[in-house]
Short mmCIF file of C-alpha atoms in Angstrom, two decimals:
data_model
loop_
_atom_site.label_atom_id
_atom_site.label_comp_id
_atom_site.label_asym_id
_atom_site.label_seq_id
_atom_site.Cartn_x
_atom_site.Cartn_y
_atom_site.Cartn_z
CA MET A 1 -44.96 -88.55 24.17
CA ARG A 2 -47.13 -85.45 23.13
CA LYS A 3 -47.52 -85.02 19.43
CA ILE A 4 -45.71 -82.06 17.76
CA PHE A 5 -48.16 -81.89 14.88
CA SER A 6 -51.69 -82.75 15.07
CA SER A 7 -54.00 -83.12 11.69
CA LYS A 8 -55.41 -79.73 11.51
CA THR A 9 -52.13 -78.34 11.99
CA VAL A 10 -50.59 -80.24 9.14
CA VAL A 11 -53.91 -79.13 6.93
CA LEU A 12 -53.67 -75.25 7.46
CA LEU A 13 -49.44 -75.57 6.76
CA MET A 14 -50.88 -77.45 3.88
CA LEU A 15 -53.14 -74.98 2.23
CA GLY A 16 -50.85 -72.40 3.16
CA PHE A 17 -48.10 -74.14 1.40
CA LEU A 18 -50.71 -74.41 -1.89
CA VAL A 19 -51.42 -70.99 -1.72
CA VAL A 20 -48.06 -69.42 -1.54
CA VAL A 21 -47.42 -71.99 -4.60
CA GLY A 22 -50.49 -70.70 -6.41
CA LEU A 23 -49.37 -66.89 -5.52
CA ILE A 24 -45.70 -67.54 -6.97
CA VAL A 25 -47.44 -69.39 -10.10
CA GLY A 26 -49.96 -66.86 -10.66
CA SER A 27 -47.46 -64.03 -10.37
CA ASN A 28 -45.11 -65.52 -12.65
CA TRP A 29 -48.37 -66.11 -15.18
CA TRP A 30 -49.07 -62.90 -14.77
CA ALA A 31 -45.97 -61.10 -15.37
CA LYS A 32 -45.15 -63.32 -18.52
CA ARG A 33 -48.72 -61.84 -20.05
CA THR A 34 -47.99 -58.24 -18.57
CA ASN A 35 -44.35 -58.22 -18.98
CA ASN A 36 -43.98 -56.59 -15.28
CA PRO A 37 -41.84 -58.46 -12.92
CA PRO A 38 -43.62 -60.99 -10.46
CA PHE A 39 -45.61 -59.86 -7.33
CA PHE A 40 -42.65 -60.78 -4.93
CA GLN A 41 -40.19 -59.64 -6.66
CA ARG A 42 -41.66 -55.98 -6.79
CA ALA A 43 -42.48 -56.12 -2.89
CA VAL A 44 -38.32 -57.16 -2.27
CA ASN A 45 -37.22 -54.53 -4.89
CA ASP A 46 -39.79 -52.21 -3.70
CA LEU A 47 -38.73 -52.66 -0.03
CA THR A 48 -35.28 -53.03 -0.65
CA GLY A 49 -35.50 -49.34 -3.05
CA GLY A 50 -37.25 -47.67 0.38
CA ALA A 51 -34.63 -48.54 2.30
CA ALA A 52 -31.79 -47.72 0.20
CA LYS A 53 -34.02 -44.37 -0.10
CA ILE A 54 -33.81 -44.09 4.19
CA ILE A 55 -30.35 -44.86 4.56
CA SER A 56 -29.07 -42.41 1.08
CA ILE A 57 -30.73 -39.41 3.04
CA PRO A 58 -28.25 -38.71 5.59
CA THR A 59 -25.27 -40.19 3.86
CA ASN A 60 -25.95 -38.03 1.29
CA ALA A 61 -26.47 -35.48 3.66
CA VAL A 62 -22.76 -35.97 5.10
CA GLY A 63 -21.15 -36.17 1.89
CA ASN A 64 -22.49 -33.14 0.46
CA ARG A 65 -21.31 -31.69 3.93
CA ALA A 66 -17.96 -33.05 3.07
CA ASN A 67 -17.71 -31.93 -0.34
CA SER A 68 -18.96 -28.22 0.76
CA LEU A 69 -16.00 -28.64 4.03
CA ALA A 70 -13.85 -29.35 1.33
CA ASN A 71 -14.29 -26.92 -1.53
CA LEU A 72 -14.50 -24.52 1.30
CA LEU A 73 -11.08 -25.31 2.64
CA ASN A 74 -9.76 -25.25 -1.18
CA THR A 75 -11.15 -21.81 -1.87
CA PHE A 76 -9.81 -20.59 1.47
CA SER A 77 -6.39 -21.90 0.27
CA GLU A 78 -6.67 -20.29 -2.99
CA ASN A 79 -7.67 -16.79 -1.54
CA LYS A 80 -4.52 -17.13 0.93
CA ALA A 81 -2.68 -17.91 -1.99
CA LEU A 82 -3.99 -15.12 -4.46
CA LYS A 83 -3.51 -12.71 -1.46
CA SER A 84 0.14 -13.33 -0.93
CA LYS A 85 0.67 -12.64 -4.80
CA LEU A 86 -1.31 -9.45 -4.29
CA ASP A 87 0.53 -8.71 -1.40
CA GLY A 88 4.02 -9.56 -3.15
CA TYR A 89 2.64 -7.14 -6.43
CA ALA A 90 2.20 -4.39 -4.31
CA GLU A 91 5.44 -4.48 -2.65
CA ASN A 92 7.18 -5.05 -5.48
CA LYS A 93 4.87 -1.87 -7.36
CA VAL A 94 6.17 0.10 -4.20
CA LYS A 95 9.61 -0.61 -4.35
CA LEU A 96 9.86 -0.06 -8.38
CA GLN A 97 7.85 3.34 -7.51
CA THR A 98 10.60 4.04 -4.90
CA VAL A 99 13.33 3.55 -7.58
CA GLU A 100 11.98 5.77 -10.04
CA GLU A 101 11.65 8.18 -7.82
CA GLU A 102 15.15 8.33 -6.77
CA ASN A 103 16.55 7.49 -10.15
CA GLN A 104 14.60 10.70 -11.47
CA SER A 105 16.19 12.77 -8.01
CA LEU A 106 19.74 11.39 -9.14
CA LYS A 107 19.40 12.80 -12.81
CA LYS A 108 18.42 16.10 -11.30
CA GLN A 109 21.02 16.33 -9.13
CA LEU A 110 23.53 15.53 -11.66
CA ASP A 111 22.57 18.42 -13.39
CA LEU A 112 22.51 20.47 -10.50
CA LYS A 113 26.03 19.79 -9.77
CA LYS A 114 26.93 21.08 -13.29
CA THR A 115 26.26 24.31 -12.31
CA LEU A 116 27.83 24.58 -9.01
CA THR A 117 31.39 25.66 -10.35
CA ASP A 118 32.48 26.80 -7.13
CA TYR A 119 31.55 23.91 -5.00
CA GLU A 120 32.68 20.27 -4.01
CA THR A 121 29.75 18.38 -3.52
CA ILE A 122 29.08 15.27 -0.94
CA SER A 123 26.53 13.12 -2.09
CA ALA A 124 24.14 11.96 1.05
CA VAL A 125 20.99 9.38 1.50
CA THR A 126 18.52 10.62 4.03
CA ILE A 127 18.35 7.45 6.41
CA SER A 128 16.30 9.40 9.25
CA ARG A 129 12.91 11.82 9.11
CA SER A 130 10.35 11.39 12.39
CA PRO A 131 6.68 12.47 11.24
CA THR A 132 6.06 14.83 14.13
CA THR A 133 9.24 17.07 12.76
CA TRP A 134 8.77 16.75 9.40
CA ASN A 135 9.09 19.69 7.94
CA SER A 136 11.60 20.89 10.44
CA GLN A 137 14.59 17.89 10.37
CA LEU A 138 15.93 15.15 9.08
CA VAL A 139 19.11 12.99 9.11
CA ILE A 140 21.80 11.69 6.21
CA ASP A 141 23.73 8.95 6.78
CA LYS A 142 27.25 11.48 6.04
CA GLY A 143 29.17 13.09 8.68
CA ALA A 144 32.78 14.58 9.83
CA LYS A 145 34.34 11.23 8.62
CA SER A 146 33.35 12.32 5.18
CA GLY A 147 34.15 16.14 5.33
CA ILE A 148 30.85 16.92 6.22
CA LYS A 149 30.77 20.43 8.86
CA LYS A 150 28.28 22.56 10.34
CA GLY A 151 26.93 25.07 8.60
CA MET A 152 27.12 23.61 5.00
CA PRO A 153 24.08 24.14 2.98
CA VAL A 154 22.29 21.38 1.55
CA LEU A 155 20.57 20.94 -1.87
CA GLY A 156 17.71 18.54 -3.02
CA ASP A 157 17.32 17.78 -6.66
CA SER A 158 17.08 21.15 -7.74
CA GLY A 159 17.70 23.41 -5.12
CA ILE A 160 18.33 24.12 -1.63
CA ILE A 161 16.61 22.58 1.14
CA GLY A 162 18.09 23.13 4.04
CA LEU A 163 21.57 23.54 6.48
CA VAL A 164 24.08 20.77 8.40
CA SER A 165 22.84 21.81 11.85
CA GLU A 166 24.79 19.20 13.60
CA VAL A 167 27.77 16.71 12.48
CA ASN A 168 28.05 13.28 13.92
CA THR A 169 31.12 10.75 12.63
CA VAL A 170 29.16 9.20 10.11
CA ASN A 171 25.81 11.14 10.18
CA SER A 172 24.57 14.39 10.02
CA LYS A 173 21.36 16.47 10.91
CA VAL A 174 19.97 18.80 8.46
CA THR A 175 17.78 21.53 9.35
CA LEU A 176 15.28 22.21 6.71
CA ILE A 177 14.07 25.40 5.50
CA SER A 178 11.14 25.11 6.04
CA ASN A 179 11.89 25.45 9.93
CA THR A 180 11.33 28.50 10.87
CA THR A 181 10.62 28.29 14.56
CA GLU A 182 14.10 30.34 15.37
CA ASP A 183 15.21 33.00 13.91
CA THR A 184 18.76 31.65 13.32
CA ASN A 185 16.54 29.45 11.11
CA GLN A 186 15.78 32.24 8.67
CA ILE A 187 17.23 31.99 5.27
CA ALA A 188 18.56 35.36 3.75
CA ILE A 189 16.98 35.49 0.14
CA THR A 190 16.78 37.47 -3.42
CA VAL A 191 13.84 37.96 -5.71
CA LYS A 192 15.22 38.24 -9.14
CA GLY A 193 12.44 40.64 -10.78
CA SER A 194 12.69 42.04 -13.93
CA ALA A 195 13.25 45.34 -12.44
CA GLY A 196 15.94 44.38 -10.16
CA ASP A 197 16.12 42.62 -7.18
CA THR A 198 14.17 42.50 -3.75
CA ASN A 199 16.12 41.39 -0.84
CA GLY A 200 14.15 39.28 2.38
CA ILE A 201 14.05 36.15 3.98
CA ILE A 202 12.17 33.48 4.08
CA THR A 203 10.02 33.96 7.12
CA ASP A 204 7.55 31.37 7.30
CA TYR A 205 6.24 27.90 6.12
CA ASP A 206 2.78 27.18 4.83
CA ALA A 207 2.10 23.87 5.02
CA ASP A 208 -0.91 23.24 3.25
CA LYS A 209 0.08 24.83 0.49
CA LYS A 210 3.62 23.68 1.05
CA MET A 211 5.32 26.61 0.27
CA LEU A 212 7.89 28.91 1.80
CA VAL A 213 6.48 32.65 2.46
CA MET A 214 8.61 35.69 1.99
CA GLY A 215 7.36 38.45 4.74
CA SER A 216 7.38 41.95 5.52
CA VAL A 217 8.41 43.29 1.39
CA SER A 218 7.95 46.76 0.99
CA ASN A 219 4.16 47.24 -1.33
CA THR A 220 6.74 49.37 -3.40
CA ALA A 221 8.73 46.08 -4.23
CA ASN A 222 8.66 45.03 -7.75
CA VAL A 223 8.10 41.15 -7.81
CA ASN A 224 5.91 39.28 -9.94
CA LYS A 225 4.60 35.30 -9.98
CA GLY A 226 7.00 33.10 -11.12
CA ASP A 227 10.14 35.26 -10.36
CA THR A 228 13.00 33.62 -9.17
CA VAL A 229 14.15 32.98 -5.85
CA VAL A 230 17.81 32.57 -4.62
CA THR A 231 20.11 32.81 -1.68
CA SER A 232 21.38 36.18 -1.54
CA GLY A 233 24.52 35.01 0.84
CA LEU A 234 23.70 38.14 3.57
CA GLY A 235 24.40 37.32 6.69
CA GLY A 236 27.64 35.47 5.78
CA ARG A 237 25.24 31.97 6.85
CA VAL A 238 24.40 30.63 3.58
CA PRO A 239 25.98 30.96 0.05
CA SER A 240 24.89 33.29 -2.35
CA GLY A 241 23.08 32.35 -5.68
CA LEU A 242 21.61 28.98 -4.07
CA LEU A 243 18.01 28.09 -6.52
CA VAL A 244 15.52 28.71 -3.54
CA GLY A 245 12.23 28.75 -6.05
CA LYS A 246 9.50 30.64 -7.80
CA ILE A 247 6.83 32.94 -6.40
CA SER A 248 4.02 31.30 -7.04
CA GLU A 249 1.63 34.00 -5.42
CA VAL A 250 1.76 37.40 -4.30
CA THR A 251 -0.54 39.07 -1.42
CA THR A 252 -0.63 41.40 1.26
CA ASP A 253 -0.71 41.04 4.64
CA SER A 254 -3.41 41.43 7.07
CA TYR A 255 -2.73 45.01 7.92
CA GLY A 256 -2.23 45.92 3.95
CA LEU A 257 1.01 47.79 4.75
CA SER A 258 3.28 45.27 3.32
CA LYS A 259 3.80 42.11 0.76
CA LYS A 260 3.55 38.50 1.59
CA ILE A 261 4.97 36.59 -1.43
CA TYR A 262 4.60 32.54 -1.53
CA ILE A 263 7.42 31.22 -3.00
CA GLU A 264 7.22 27.16 -4.69
CA PRO A 265 10.38 25.12 -3.51
CA SER A 266 12.74 24.26 -5.97
CA SER A 267 13.29 20.76 -4.48
CA ASP A 268 9.59 19.22 -3.15
CA LEU A 269 10.60 19.26 0.44
CA SER A 270 8.10 16.48 1.26
CA LYS A 271 10.53 14.02 -1.00
CA ILE A 272 13.88 13.83 -0.13
CA SER A 273 15.73 10.65 -0.05
CA THR A 274 18.67 11.97 -1.99
CA VAL A 275 20.82 15.34 -1.24
CA LEU A 276 24.19 17.03 -2.23
CA VAL A 277 26.03 18.76 0.31
CA ALA A 278 27.56 21.99 -0.79
CA LYS A 279 31.43 22.28 0.14
CA SER A 280 33.20 25.73 -1.62
CA SER A 281 36.08 25.31 -3.36
CA MET A 282 37.89 27.51 -0.51
CA GLU A 283 37.14 25.05 2.51
CA SER A 284 38.22 21.81 0.04
#
């Protein structure tokens, strides 16, 4: 049988063993003398530290990405919650502003109602107003069931805003005084000037200035800025004495032959949420 180890191999193994032992002993002696870890321990530590560093690079990268993703998701959730709160605040602010405007309008209507001694009034709320017919008409929530009749004057918070033009059972259509597309819609008015009254009609509406226009007034008419304008009652369509507004500007037409008077409506025609329908005491 062949020998597993020859004498030469044994000698080499013994020499190698002695070298390793010598290195270990020498390393320990040197470590004690220099207060440093032994050579083999340092080699193992360096090897282990290097491997740990290599492994930590992708691990830390994955961890950082995971933390970034988690932070991003948290930020998104927080932003969503804050946006929802802000939307709620904005909605509540709009509701509060609407309620305050309605309250102010109702208070003015109470004062106006006290002056209408010859009329009974029916309170109503605007339920429809189309952007395409904003300056022409609106719909209120009272109709024939509440005693509304065609032709009745409709008042805003301070004065007349239009006439009832169509009556249904539970709602009615109101044609506004700013609707001057037909001669039948033009309302007869009187300017209460210091030197006497000047009669005329509402002939136009300037949407840019938000002013009613009284045209074809004689150049000799004594009308001035600030004069009060009321319904005249002429023509029998509208009762007399209902406040229309005040003169804001007096100019002449393009030919210089007559005066053109701009009237600021007593009620804001762009904001009509609640109205009073006037019914004369004779009708009631």
